Structures are given as structure tokens and as C-alpha cells.
């Protein structure tokens, strides 16, 4: 489906809507590996993913027809691989801003890429970059957001939420996709313009548990620490007993009440 209802310059101008696919990230990857060039900003969305993927080889489960599962193709060739986390920041801030502007809902960004409401996950982002030398040649931005799902499987019930659970009403999906594309584009331009301090400042402002003493699991131990910074390579900086430690994604687990 092609449409012109997106008030963007390029993100979403080419929007392909599928009823069912294994994963929109996989579908986009396959399209890119075919020889036909694909327009930057192409969006693939699906009503159902039967093999949706999350970070760290997890599965992304989403009730068919109720939620937003989509992927967007970007070419941030201007960004060094060592700075790739600015792209994560831009996408997270885009998602945050879309919900703020549409519903005045105050979401948090949980490092590195999760979208939270209070202590529960509303959505997640899976960014898959293809490098060329030290630059990012292609980026597949996969976003899954729980929108109209009323209930979750028992194992997810305590940690997942949806817009339905927040607003207590159903909403239309397409206007959310349009606003997301708009806000992601606004923030992507910040990356393109090299507004790195701006991105980091705003990312930290919206960051779940920023500067708040909280519990984490590190090396099998429960520790009390404070998030104080994020590096451009995505490492999280925590203040632990007045020492600054830098951790990667697999090295720390948030203990959530
Ligand atoms: C996470 O929180 O673990 C990231 C979840 C990302 C899910 C989205 S849904 C659209 C896109 N296609 C996928 O297979 N995964 C991403």
C-alpha cells in the first residue's frame, strides 16, 4: 500500500502494509538484499508477526491486529559506527514525543531502547545496523508498541502494559504510525545535523531511573546504584558506591518492583 497521508519528508512516504509476516525487520532486510533500490524512509508494517524478534534473540509477542509492529529503513551514512547510539536516542525520543503530542502521556525511556509507562513496558525497539567501514550504511529500525491489547499472557502481565490499559479506551492505529514517523524524522534530522548534546540531554531527561538510587543485578549480586550518564557507544554509566562504572546491555539487569 502506498499512501500520502504522512506529513513527513520521507519517513513513511512509502508504506507497505502486510497482513502477516514472520518479522517486519526480516521482510525489510530481504527487500534490501534484492537488487532493486529501496527509498530511504520506507516503512513496513504488519497486522501480525508470527516470528517477531526482540533484543538479545528474544521473541516479540504481540496480539494480531491490536498493536503496532513496524520497521523503517534509514541510511545514516553520515554517522560513525562509534556514535551509533545517537540513532537509538533519536528513535526513542521520537516515540516519546509522538505519545506526548497525541495523548499527553508521559512515557519513560528505559536504557537502552525500551519504552516504559511507570514500571511497565509499553514497547521496544530493535535497531539492526549494517556497517561499511566505520560508517553505518543501512539501519533497520524495528518498533513494537502495545496499543489496543487489553490483556497479556500470564508471564508478561506484570511487566507489560498497553495504551489501552493506560487510557482505558481503544484508539486508531494509523494516526499513531503517522505521528511516530513524523517525530522520528524530526529527531533523525537532529542526528544528521550533529546535534549530539541536544539528543543526549533530552534522552537523559526522559530516562527511566536517571539519577535515582535503584537496585540492579550485576554479576549475580544485587547492588544499589544511580544512572548518571550514557556514552555515545551506548554504554551506561552508573554511580556505584561513589565509583563510576560503565556497563553494556548484558552486564546489568534492572530490578523492577
Ligand atoms: C525489544 O524490546 O526486545 C525490541 C522489540 C522490537 C519488536 C519490533 S516489532 C517490529 C520489528 N520486527 C521485529 O521482528 N521486531 C521489531
PDB file of C-alpha atoms and ligand atoms in Angstrom:
ATOM      1  CA  UNK A   1       0.000   0.000   0.000  1.00  0.00           C
ATOM      2  CA  UNK A   2       1.380   3.390  -0.962  1.00  0.00           C
ATOM      3  CA  UNK A   3      -0.185   6.447   0.611  1.00  0.00           C
ATOM      4  CA  UNK A   4       0.272  10.170   1.035  1.00  0.00           C
ATOM      5  CA  UNK A   5      -1.206  10.667   4.461  1.00  0.00           C
ATOM      6  CA  UNK A   6       2.175  11.121   6.136  1.00  0.00           C
ATOM      7  CA  UNK A   7       3.123  14.741   6.775  1.00  0.00           C
ATOM      8  CA  UNK A   8       6.815  13.862   6.588  1.00  0.00           C
ATOM      9  CA  UNK A   9       9.554  14.475   4.078  1.00  0.00           C
ATOM     10  CA  UNK A  10      10.494  10.851   3.684  1.00  0.00           C
ATOM     11  CA  UNK A  11       9.764   8.535   6.610  1.00  0.00           C
ATOM     12  CA  UNK A  12       6.563   6.642   5.799  1.00  0.00           C
ATOM     13  CA  UNK A  13       6.120   8.157   2.336  1.00  0.00           C
ATOM     14  CA  UNK A  14       6.500   4.613   1.074  1.00  0.00           C
ATOM     15  CA  UNK A  15       4.448   2.490   3.471  1.00  0.00           C
ATOM     16  CA  UNK A  16       3.869  -1.192   2.823  1.00  0.00           C
ATOM     17  CA  UNK A  17       1.155  -2.807   4.934  1.00  0.00           C
ATOM     18  CA  UNK A  18       1.200  -6.584   5.316  1.00  0.00           C
ATOM     19  CA  UNK A  19      -1.429  -8.712   6.978  1.00  0.00           C
ATOM     20  CA  UNK A  20       1.030 -11.359   8.180  1.00  0.00           C
ATOM     21  CA  UNK A  21       4.805 -11.773   8.072  1.00  0.00           C
ATOM     22  CA  UNK A  22       7.487 -13.539  10.116  1.00  0.00           C
ATOM     23  CA  UNK A  23       9.088 -10.239  11.180  1.00  0.00           C
ATOM     24  CA  UNK A  24       8.937  -6.785   9.580  1.00  0.00           C
ATOM     25  CA  UNK A  25      12.695  -6.428  10.230  1.00  0.00           C
ATOM     26  CA  UNK A  26      13.331  -9.668   8.278  1.00  0.00           C
ATOM     27  CA  UNK A  27      10.999  -8.566   5.471  1.00  0.00           C
ATOM     28  CA  UNK A  28      12.824  -5.244   5.141  1.00  0.00           C
ATOM     29  CA  UNK A  29      16.219  -6.994   5.194  1.00  0.00           C
ATOM     30  CA  UNK A  30      15.089  -9.283   2.370  1.00  0.00           C
ATOM     31  CA  UNK A  31      13.835  -6.326   0.339  1.00  0.00           C
ATOM     32  CA  UNK A  32      17.213  -4.619   0.784  1.00  0.00           C
ATOM     33  CA  UNK A  33      19.125  -7.680  -0.304  1.00  0.00           C
ATOM     34  CA  UNK A  34      17.208  -7.701  -3.608  1.00  0.00           C
ATOM     35  CA  UNK A  35      18.896  -5.575  -6.238  1.00  0.00           C
ATOM     36  CA  UNK A  36      16.065  -3.003  -6.559  1.00  0.00           C
ATOM     37  CA  UNK A  37      16.966   0.154  -4.638  1.00  0.00           C
ATOM     38  CA  UNK A  38      14.582   0.982  -1.820  1.00  0.00           C
ATOM     39  CA  UNK A  39      13.589   4.530  -0.860  1.00  0.00           C
ATOM     40  CA  UNK A  40      15.046   5.714   2.431  1.00  0.00           C
ATOM     41  CA  UNK A  41      12.219   6.061   4.950  1.00  0.00           C
ATOM     42  CA  UNK A  42      10.306   3.041   3.634  1.00  0.00           C
ATOM     43  CA  UNK A  43       8.069   1.634   6.361  1.00  0.00           C
ATOM     44  CA  UNK A  44       6.867  -1.967   6.551  1.00  0.00           C
ATOM     45  CA  UNK A  45       4.029  -2.601   8.963  1.00  0.00           C
ATOM     46  CA  UNK A  46       2.212  -5.818   9.732  1.00  0.00           C
ATOM     47  CA  UNK A  47      -1.041  -6.735  11.459  1.00  0.00           C
ATOM     48  CA  UNK A  48       0.586  -9.950  12.591  1.00  0.00           C
ATOM     49  CA  UNK A  49       4.164 -11.154  13.060  1.00  0.00           C
ATOM     50  CA  UNK A  50       4.452 -14.903  13.598  1.00  0.00           C
ATOM     51  CA  UNK A  51       8.141 -14.749  14.455  1.00  0.00           C
ATOM     52  CA  UNK A  52       8.638 -11.237  15.818  1.00  0.00           C
ATOM     53  CA  UNK A  53      12.107 -10.616  17.207  1.00  0.00           C
ATOM     54  CA  UNK A  54      13.197  -8.676  20.264  1.00  0.00           C
ATOM     55  CA  UNK A  55      16.629  -7.635  21.553  1.00  0.00           C
ATOM     56  CA  UNK A  56      19.142 -10.317  22.511  1.00  0.00           C
ATOM     57  CA  UNK A  57      17.477 -13.050  20.438  1.00  0.00           C
ATOM     58  CA  UNK A  58      14.217 -12.835  22.380  1.00  0.00           C
ATOM     59  CA  UNK A  59      10.766 -13.162  20.818  1.00  0.00           C
ATOM     60  CA  UNK A  60       8.442 -10.216  20.398  1.00  0.00           C
ATOM     61  CA  UNK A  61       4.880 -11.264  21.146  1.00  0.00           C
ATOM     62  CA  UNK A  62       2.017  -9.087  20.020  1.00  0.00           C
ATOM     63  CA  UNK A  63      -1.689  -9.871  19.660  1.00  0.00           C
ATOM     64  CA  UNK A  64      -2.524  -9.792  15.917  1.00  0.00           C
ATOM     65  CA  UNK A  65      -4.461  -6.747  14.713  1.00  0.00           C
ATOM     66  CA  UNK A  66      -4.252  -4.916  18.039  1.00  0.00           C
ATOM     67  CA  UNK A  67      -0.817  -3.327  18.094  1.00  0.00           C
ATOM     68  CA  UNK A  68       1.834  -1.546  16.077  1.00  0.00           C
ATOM     69  CA  UNK A  69       4.666  -3.640  14.693  1.00  0.00           C
ATOM     70  CA  UNK A  70       6.689  -1.924  12.005  1.00  0.00           C
ATOM     71  CA  UNK A  71      10.168  -1.356  10.625  1.00  0.00           C
ATOM     72  CA  UNK A  72      11.679   1.657   8.973  1.00  0.00           C
ATOM     73  CA  UNK A  73      14.650   1.824   6.620  1.00  0.00           C
ATOM     74  CA  UNK A  74      17.225   4.575   7.207  1.00  0.00           C
ATOM     75  CA  UNK A  75      20.639   5.283   5.679  1.00  0.00           C
ATOM     76  CA  UNK A  76      22.600   7.211   8.341  1.00  0.00           C
ATOM     77  CA  UNK A  77      25.792   7.078   6.292  1.00  0.00           C
ATOM     78  CA  UNK A  78      26.881  10.356   7.937  1.00  0.00           C
ATOM     79  CA  UNK A  79      27.143   8.628  11.342  1.00  0.00           C
ATOM     80  CA  UNK A  80      30.234   6.813  12.564  1.00  0.00           C
ATOM     81  CA  UNK A  81      29.682   3.339  13.947  1.00  0.00           C
ATOM     82  CA  UNK A  82      31.190   4.514  17.259  1.00  0.00           C
ATOM     83  CA  UNK A  83      28.379   7.077  17.529  1.00  0.00           C
ATOM     84  CA  UNK A  84      25.545   4.755  16.621  1.00  0.00           C
ATOM     85  CA  UNK A  85      23.774   5.187  19.939  1.00  0.00           C
ATOM     86  CA  UNK A  86      22.682   8.689  18.864  1.00  0.00           C
ATOM     87  CA  UNK A  87      20.372   6.945  16.422  1.00  0.00           C
ATOM     88  CA  UNK A  88      18.880   4.931  19.299  1.00  0.00           C
ATOM     89  CA  UNK A  89      18.417   8.159  21.255  1.00  0.00           C
ATOM     90  CA  UNK A  90      16.673   9.826  18.294  1.00  0.00           C
ATOM     91  CA  UNK A  91      14.269   6.924  17.760  1.00  0.00           C
ATOM     92  CA  UNK A  92      13.450   6.673  21.488  1.00  0.00           C
ATOM     93  CA  UNK A  93      12.829  10.423  21.662  1.00  0.00           C
ATOM     94  CA  UNK A  94      10.671  10.218  18.534  1.00  0.00           C
ATOM     95  CA  UNK A  95       8.485   7.564  20.156  1.00  0.00           C
ATOM     96  CA  UNK A  96       8.324   9.524  23.420  1.00  0.00           C
ATOM     97  CA  UNK A  97       7.317  12.732  21.568  1.00  0.00           C
ATOM     98  CA  UNK A  98       4.630  11.032  19.472  1.00  0.00           C
ATOM     99  CA  UNK A  99       2.745   9.773  22.540  1.00  0.00           C
ATOM    100  CA  UNK A 100       3.242  13.074  24.337  1.00  0.00           C
ATOM    101  CA  UNK A 101       1.822  15.049  21.431  1.00  0.00           C
ATOM    102  CA  UNK A 102      -1.104  12.697  20.674  1.00  0.00           C
ATOM    103  CA  UNK A 103      -2.237  11.715  24.169  1.00  0.00           C
ATOM    104  CA  UNK A 104      -0.228  13.855  26.596  1.00  0.00           C
ATOM    105  CA  UNK A 105       1.034  10.587  28.064  1.00  0.00           C
ATOM    106  CA  UNK A 106       4.348  10.875  29.904  1.00  0.00           C
ATOM    107  CA  UNK A 107       6.436   7.852  28.976  1.00  0.00           C
ATOM    108  CA  UNK A 108       9.952   6.952  30.044  1.00  0.00           C
ATOM    109  CA  UNK A 109      12.808   5.596  28.024  1.00  0.00           C
ATOM    110  CA  UNK A 110      14.393   2.625  29.716  1.00  0.00           C
ATOM    111  CA  UNK A 111      18.010   2.191  28.706  1.00  0.00           C
ATOM    112  CA  UNK A 112      18.866   1.292  26.104  1.00  0.00           C
ATOM    113  CA  UNK A 113      15.732   1.166  23.919  1.00  0.00           C
ATOM    114  CA  UNK A 114      12.605   0.326  25.857  1.00  0.00           C
ATOM    115  CA  UNK A 115       9.533   2.469  26.157  1.00  0.00           C
ATOM    116  CA  UNK A 116       8.023   2.384  29.625  1.00  0.00           C
ATOM    117  CA  UNK A 117       4.937   3.672  31.367  1.00  0.00           C
ATOM    118  CA  UNK A 118       5.538   3.732  35.104  1.00  0.00           C
ATOM    119  CA  UNK A 119       7.250   0.372  35.780  1.00  0.00           C
ATOM    120  CA  UNK A 120       5.843  -1.493  32.771  1.00  0.00           C
ATOM    121  CA  UNK A 121       6.946  -1.933  29.191  1.00  0.00           C
ATOM    122  CA  UNK A 122       4.764  -0.340  26.502  1.00  0.00           C
ATOM    123  CA  UNK A 123       7.111  -1.104  23.659  1.00  0.00           C
ATOM    124  CA  UNK A 124      10.562  -1.929  22.418  1.00  0.00           C
ATOM    125  CA  UNK A 125      12.933  -1.012  19.634  1.00  0.00           C
ATOM    126  CA  UNK A 126      15.258  -3.330  17.732  1.00  0.00           C
ATOM    127  CA  UNK A 127      17.819  -1.461  15.620  1.00  0.00           C
ATOM    128  CA  UNK A 128      19.888  -3.545  13.209  1.00  0.00           C
ATOM    129  CA  UNK A 129      22.742  -1.677  11.553  1.00  0.00           C
ATOM    130  CA  UNK A 130      24.843  -2.728   8.575  1.00  0.00           C
ATOM    131  CA  UNK A 131      28.298  -1.157   8.683  1.00  0.00           C
ATOM    132  CA  UNK A 132      30.501  -0.106   5.765  1.00  0.00           C
ATOM    133  CA  UNK A 133      33.967   0.503   7.120  1.00  0.00           C
ATOM    134  CA  UNK A 134      33.469   2.840  10.041  1.00  0.00           C
ATOM    135  CA  UNK A 135      30.123   4.139   8.795  1.00  0.00           C
ATOM    136  CA  UNK A 136      26.541   2.960   9.071  1.00  0.00           C
ATOM    137  CA  UNK A 137      25.366   2.001   5.603  1.00  0.00           C
ATOM    138  CA  UNK A 138      21.880   0.784   6.462  1.00  0.00           C
ATOM    139  CA  UNK A 139      19.754   0.816   9.528  1.00  0.00           C
ATOM    140  CA  UNK A 140      16.594  -1.182  10.100  1.00  0.00           C
ATOM    141  CA  UNK A 141      14.589   0.354  12.899  1.00  0.00           C
ATOM    142  CA  UNK A 142      12.055  -2.159  14.216  1.00  0.00           C
ATOM    143  CA  UNK A 143       9.443  -0.869  16.638  1.00  0.00           C
ATOM    144  CA  UNK A 144       6.815  -2.817  18.547  1.00  0.00           C
ATOM    145  CA  UNK A 145       4.250  -0.929  20.639  1.00  0.00           C
ATOM    146  CA  UNK A 146       1.336  -2.321  22.610  1.00  0.00           C
ATOM    147  CA  UNK A 147      -1.658  -0.262  21.596  1.00  0.00           C
ATOM    148  CA  UNK A 148      -5.115  -1.873  21.868  1.00  0.00           C
ATOM    149  CA  UNK A 149      -4.107  -5.111  23.554  1.00  0.00           C
ATOM    150  CA  UNK A 150      -6.275  -5.471  26.651  1.00  0.00           C
ATOM    151  CA  UNK A 151      -4.577  -8.426  28.289  1.00  0.00           C
ATOM    152  CA  UNK A 152      -1.211 -10.138  28.202  1.00  0.00           C
ATOM    153  CA  UNK A 153      -0.158 -13.760  28.667  1.00  0.00           C
ATOM    154  CA  UNK A 154       0.402 -14.539  32.360  1.00  0.00           C
ATOM    155  CA  UNK A 155       4.209 -14.372  32.105  1.00  0.00           C
ATOM    156  CA  UNK A 156       4.031 -10.837  30.655  1.00  0.00           C
ATOM    157  CA  UNK A 157       1.143  -9.499  32.715  1.00  0.00           C
ATOM    158  CA  UNK A 158       3.284  -7.983  35.470  1.00  0.00           C
ATOM    159  CA  UNK A 159       5.802  -6.359  33.163  1.00  0.00           C
ATOM    160  CA  UNK A 160       3.852  -5.264  30.069  1.00  0.00           C
ATOM    161  CA  UNK A 161       1.295  -2.536  29.510  1.00  0.00           C
ATOM    162  CA  UNK A 162      -0.566  -1.055  26.546  1.00  0.00           C
ATOM    163  CA  UNK A 163      -2.047   2.271  25.567  1.00  0.00           C
ATOM    164  CA  UNK A 164      -5.457   0.664  26.122  1.00  0.00           C
ATOM    165  CA  UNK A 165      -4.534  -0.079  29.740  1.00  0.00           C
ATOM    166  CA  UNK A 166      -3.299   3.488  30.216  1.00  0.00           C
ATOM    167  CA  UNK A 167      -6.200   5.328  28.531  1.00  0.00           C
ATOM    168  CA  UNK A 168      -8.934   2.725  29.139  1.00  0.00           C
ATOM    169  CA  UNK A 169     -10.067   3.099  25.549  1.00  0.00           C
ATOM    170  CA  UNK A 170      -9.305   1.796  22.057  1.00  0.00           C
ATOM    171  CA  UNK A 171      -7.527   4.075  19.630  1.00  0.00           C
ATOM    172  CA  UNK A 172      -6.889   4.091  15.874  1.00  0.00           C
ATOM    173  CA  UNK A 173      -3.527   2.670  14.879  1.00  0.00           C
ATOM    174  CA  UNK A 174      -2.720   4.606  11.670  1.00  0.00           C
ATOM    175  CA  UNK A 175      -2.673   8.122  13.194  1.00  0.00           C
ATOM    176  CA  UNK A 176      -0.157   6.809  15.749  1.00  0.00           C
ATOM    177  CA  UNK A 177       2.072   5.440  12.991  1.00  0.00           C
ATOM    178  CA  UNK A 178       1.870   8.793  11.187  1.00  0.00           C
ATOM    179  CA  UNK A 179       2.851  10.748  14.297  1.00  0.00           C
ATOM    180  CA  UNK A 180       5.652   8.290  15.058  1.00  0.00           C
ATOM    181  CA  UNK A 181       7.068   8.733  11.548  1.00  0.00           C
ATOM    182  CA  UNK A 182       6.867  12.498  11.919  1.00  0.00           C
ATOM    183  CA  UNK A 183       8.582  12.586  15.300  1.00  0.00           C
ATOM    184  CA  UNK A 184      11.230  10.024  14.372  1.00  0.00           C
ATOM    185  CA  UNK A 185      12.027  12.107  11.291  1.00  0.00           C
ATOM    186  CA  UNK A 186      12.331  15.306  13.387  1.00  0.00           C
ATOM    187  CA  UNK A 187      14.779  13.555  15.718  1.00  0.00           C
ATOM    188  CA  UNK A 188      16.640  11.798  12.901  1.00  0.00           C
ATOM    189  CA  UNK A 189      17.383  15.241  11.443  1.00  0.00           C
ATOM    190  CA  UNK A 190      18.952  16.167  14.787  1.00  0.00           C
ATOM    191  CA  UNK A 191      21.374  13.254  14.313  1.00  0.00           C
ATOM    192  CA  UNK A 192      22.036  14.356  10.745  1.00  0.00           C
ATOM    193  CA  UNK A 193      22.725  17.927  11.915  1.00  0.00           C
ATOM    194  CA  UNK A 194      25.153  16.625  14.561  1.00  0.00           C
ATOM    195  CA  UNK A 195      23.030  17.914  17.486  1.00  0.00           C
ATOM    196  CA  UNK A 196      24.541  15.258  19.738  1.00  0.00           C
ATOM    197  CA  UNK A 197      24.492  17.230  23.019  1.00  0.00           C
ATOM    198  CA  UNK A 198      20.830  18.085  22.464  1.00  0.00           C
ATOM    199  CA  UNK A 199      19.967  14.438  21.857  1.00  0.00           C
ATOM    200  CA  UNK A 200      21.831  13.232  24.911  1.00  0.00           C
ATOM    201  CA  UNK A 201      20.390  15.929  27.159  1.00  0.00           C
ATOM    202  CA  UNK A 202      16.817  15.086  26.155  1.00  0.00           C
ATOM    203  CA  UNK A 203      17.421  11.317  26.252  1.00  0.00           C
ATOM    204  CA  UNK A 204      18.747  11.609  29.821  1.00  0.00           C
ATOM    205  CA  UNK A 205      15.792  13.828  30.811  1.00  0.00           C
ATOM    206  CA  UNK A 206      13.353  11.090  29.783  1.00  0.00           C
ATOM    207  CA  UNK A 207      15.467   8.208  31.038  1.00  0.00           C
ATOM    208  CA  UNK A 208      13.808   5.798  33.469  1.00  0.00           C
ATOM    209  CA  UNK A 209      15.595   5.984  36.846  1.00  0.00           C
ATOM    210  CA  UNK A 210      18.063   8.674  35.770  1.00  0.00           C
ATOM    211  CA  UNK A 211      19.835   9.975  38.890  1.00  0.00           C
ATOM    212  CA  UNK A 212      17.629   7.886  41.175  1.00  0.00           C
ATOM    213  CA  UNK A 213      19.226   5.351  43.505  1.00  0.00           C
ATOM    214  CA  UNK A 214      17.786   1.990  42.466  1.00  0.00           C
ATOM    215  CA  UNK A 215      18.511  -1.710  42.586  1.00  0.00           C
ATOM    216  CA  UNK A 216      20.249  -3.644  39.805  1.00  0.00           C
ATOM    217  CA  UNK A 217      21.583  -7.162  39.411  1.00  0.00           C
ATOM    218  CA  UNK A 218      25.258  -7.173  38.465  1.00  0.00           C
ATOM    219  CA  UNK A 219      27.459 -10.284  38.471  1.00  0.00           C
ATOM    220  CA  UNK A 220      24.784 -12.254  40.374  1.00  0.00           C
ATOM    221  CA  UNK A 221      24.697  -9.592  43.102  1.00  0.00           C
ATOM    222  CA  UNK A 222      22.032  -7.022  43.926  1.00  0.00           C
ATOM    223  CA  UNK A 223      23.578  -3.551  44.003  1.00  0.00           C
ATOM    224  CA  UNK A 224      22.229  -0.088  44.756  1.00  0.00           C
ATOM    225  CA  UNK A 225      23.370   2.376  42.094  1.00  0.00           C
ATOM    226  CA  UNK A 226      22.420   5.551  40.214  1.00  0.00           C
ATOM    227  CA  UNK A 227      22.392   6.033  36.426  1.00  0.00           C
ATOM    228  CA  UNK A 228      24.446   9.161  35.764  1.00  0.00           C
ATOM    229  CA  UNK A 229      25.276   9.087  32.046  1.00  0.00           C
ATOM    230  CA  UNK A 230      25.134   7.230  28.727  1.00  0.00           C
ATOM    231  CA  UNK A 231      28.059   7.083  26.311  1.00  0.00           C
ATOM    232  CA  UNK A 232      27.783   7.526  22.555  1.00  0.00           C
ATOM    233  CA  UNK A 233      28.572   3.827  22.079  1.00  0.00           C
ATOM    234  CA  UNK A 234      25.567   3.024  24.286  1.00  0.00           C
ATOM    235  CA  UNK A 235      27.408   2.037  27.491  1.00  0.00           C
ATOM    236  CA  UNK A 236      25.518   3.008  30.642  1.00  0.00           C
ATOM    237  CA  UNK A 237      27.409   4.862  33.371  1.00  0.00           C
ATOM    238  CA  UNK A 238      26.345   4.171  36.931  1.00  0.00           C
ATOM    239  CA  UNK A 239      27.484   5.571  40.219  1.00  0.00           C
ATOM    240  CA  UNK A 240      28.036   2.572  42.476  1.00  0.00           C
ATOM    241  CA  UNK A 241      29.410   3.317  45.951  1.00  0.00           C
ATOM    242  CA  UNK A 242      30.874   6.594  44.625  1.00  0.00           C
ATOM    243  CA  UNK A 243      32.704   4.788  41.814  1.00  0.00           C
ATOM    244  CA  UNK A 244      31.706   5.303  38.167  1.00  0.00           C
ATOM    245  CA  UNK A 245      31.189   2.028  36.350  1.00  0.00           C
ATOM    246  CA  UNK A 246      30.439   1.539  32.675  1.00  0.00           C
ATOM    247  CA  UNK A 247      28.202  -1.380  31.686  1.00  0.00           C
ATOM    248  CA  UNK A 248      26.921  -2.922  28.476  1.00  0.00           C
ATOM    249  CA  UNK A 249      23.464  -4.304  27.825  1.00  0.00           C
ATOM    250  CA  UNK A 250      24.076  -7.838  29.086  1.00  0.00           C
ATOM    251  CA  UNK A 251      26.031  -6.733  32.141  1.00  0.00           C
ATOM    252  CA  UNK A 252      23.229  -5.244  34.204  1.00  0.00           C
ATOM    253  CA  UNK A 253      19.623  -6.079  34.964  1.00  0.00           C
ATOM    254  CA  UNK A 254      17.121  -3.604  36.320  1.00  0.00           C
ATOM    255  CA  UNK A 255      15.291  -4.893  39.399  1.00  0.00           C
ATOM    256  CA  UNK A 256      11.752  -3.715  38.833  1.00  0.00           C
ATOM    257  CA  UNK A 257       9.279  -3.708  41.732  1.00  0.00           C
TER     258      UNK A 257
HETATM  259  C1  LIG B   1      12.613  -5.453  22.368  1.00  0.00           C
HETATM  260  O1  LIG B   1      12.140  -4.743  23.249  1.00  0.00           O
HETATM  261  O2  LIG B   1      13.144  -6.540  22.664  1.00  0.00           O
HETATM  262  C2  LIG B   1      12.574  -4.997  20.932  1.00  0.00           C
HETATM  263  C3  LIG B   1      11.270  -5.361  20.294  1.00  0.00           C
HETATM  264  C4  LIG B   1      11.185  -4.965  18.841  1.00  0.00           C
HETATM  265  C5  LIG B   1       9.952  -5.527  18.185  1.00  0.00           C
HETATM  266  C6  LIG B   1       9.736  -4.977  16.811  1.00  0.00           C
HETATM  267  S1  LIG B   1       8.141  -5.360  16.180  1.00  0.00           S
HETATM  268  C7  LIG B   1       8.610  -4.800  14.601  1.00  0.00           C
HETATM  269  C8  LIG B   1      10.020  -5.273  14.377  1.00  0.00           C
HETATM  270  N1  LIG B   1      10.034  -6.604  13.833  1.00  0.00           N
HETATM  271  C9  LIG B   1      10.562  -7.487  14.674  1.00  0.00           C
HETATM  272  O3  LIG B   1      10.675  -8.710  14.465  1.00  0.00           O
HETATM  273  N2  LIG B   1      10.964  -6.879  15.797  1.00  0.00           N
HETATM  274  C10 LIG B   1      10.706  -5.453  15.739  1.00  0.00           C
END
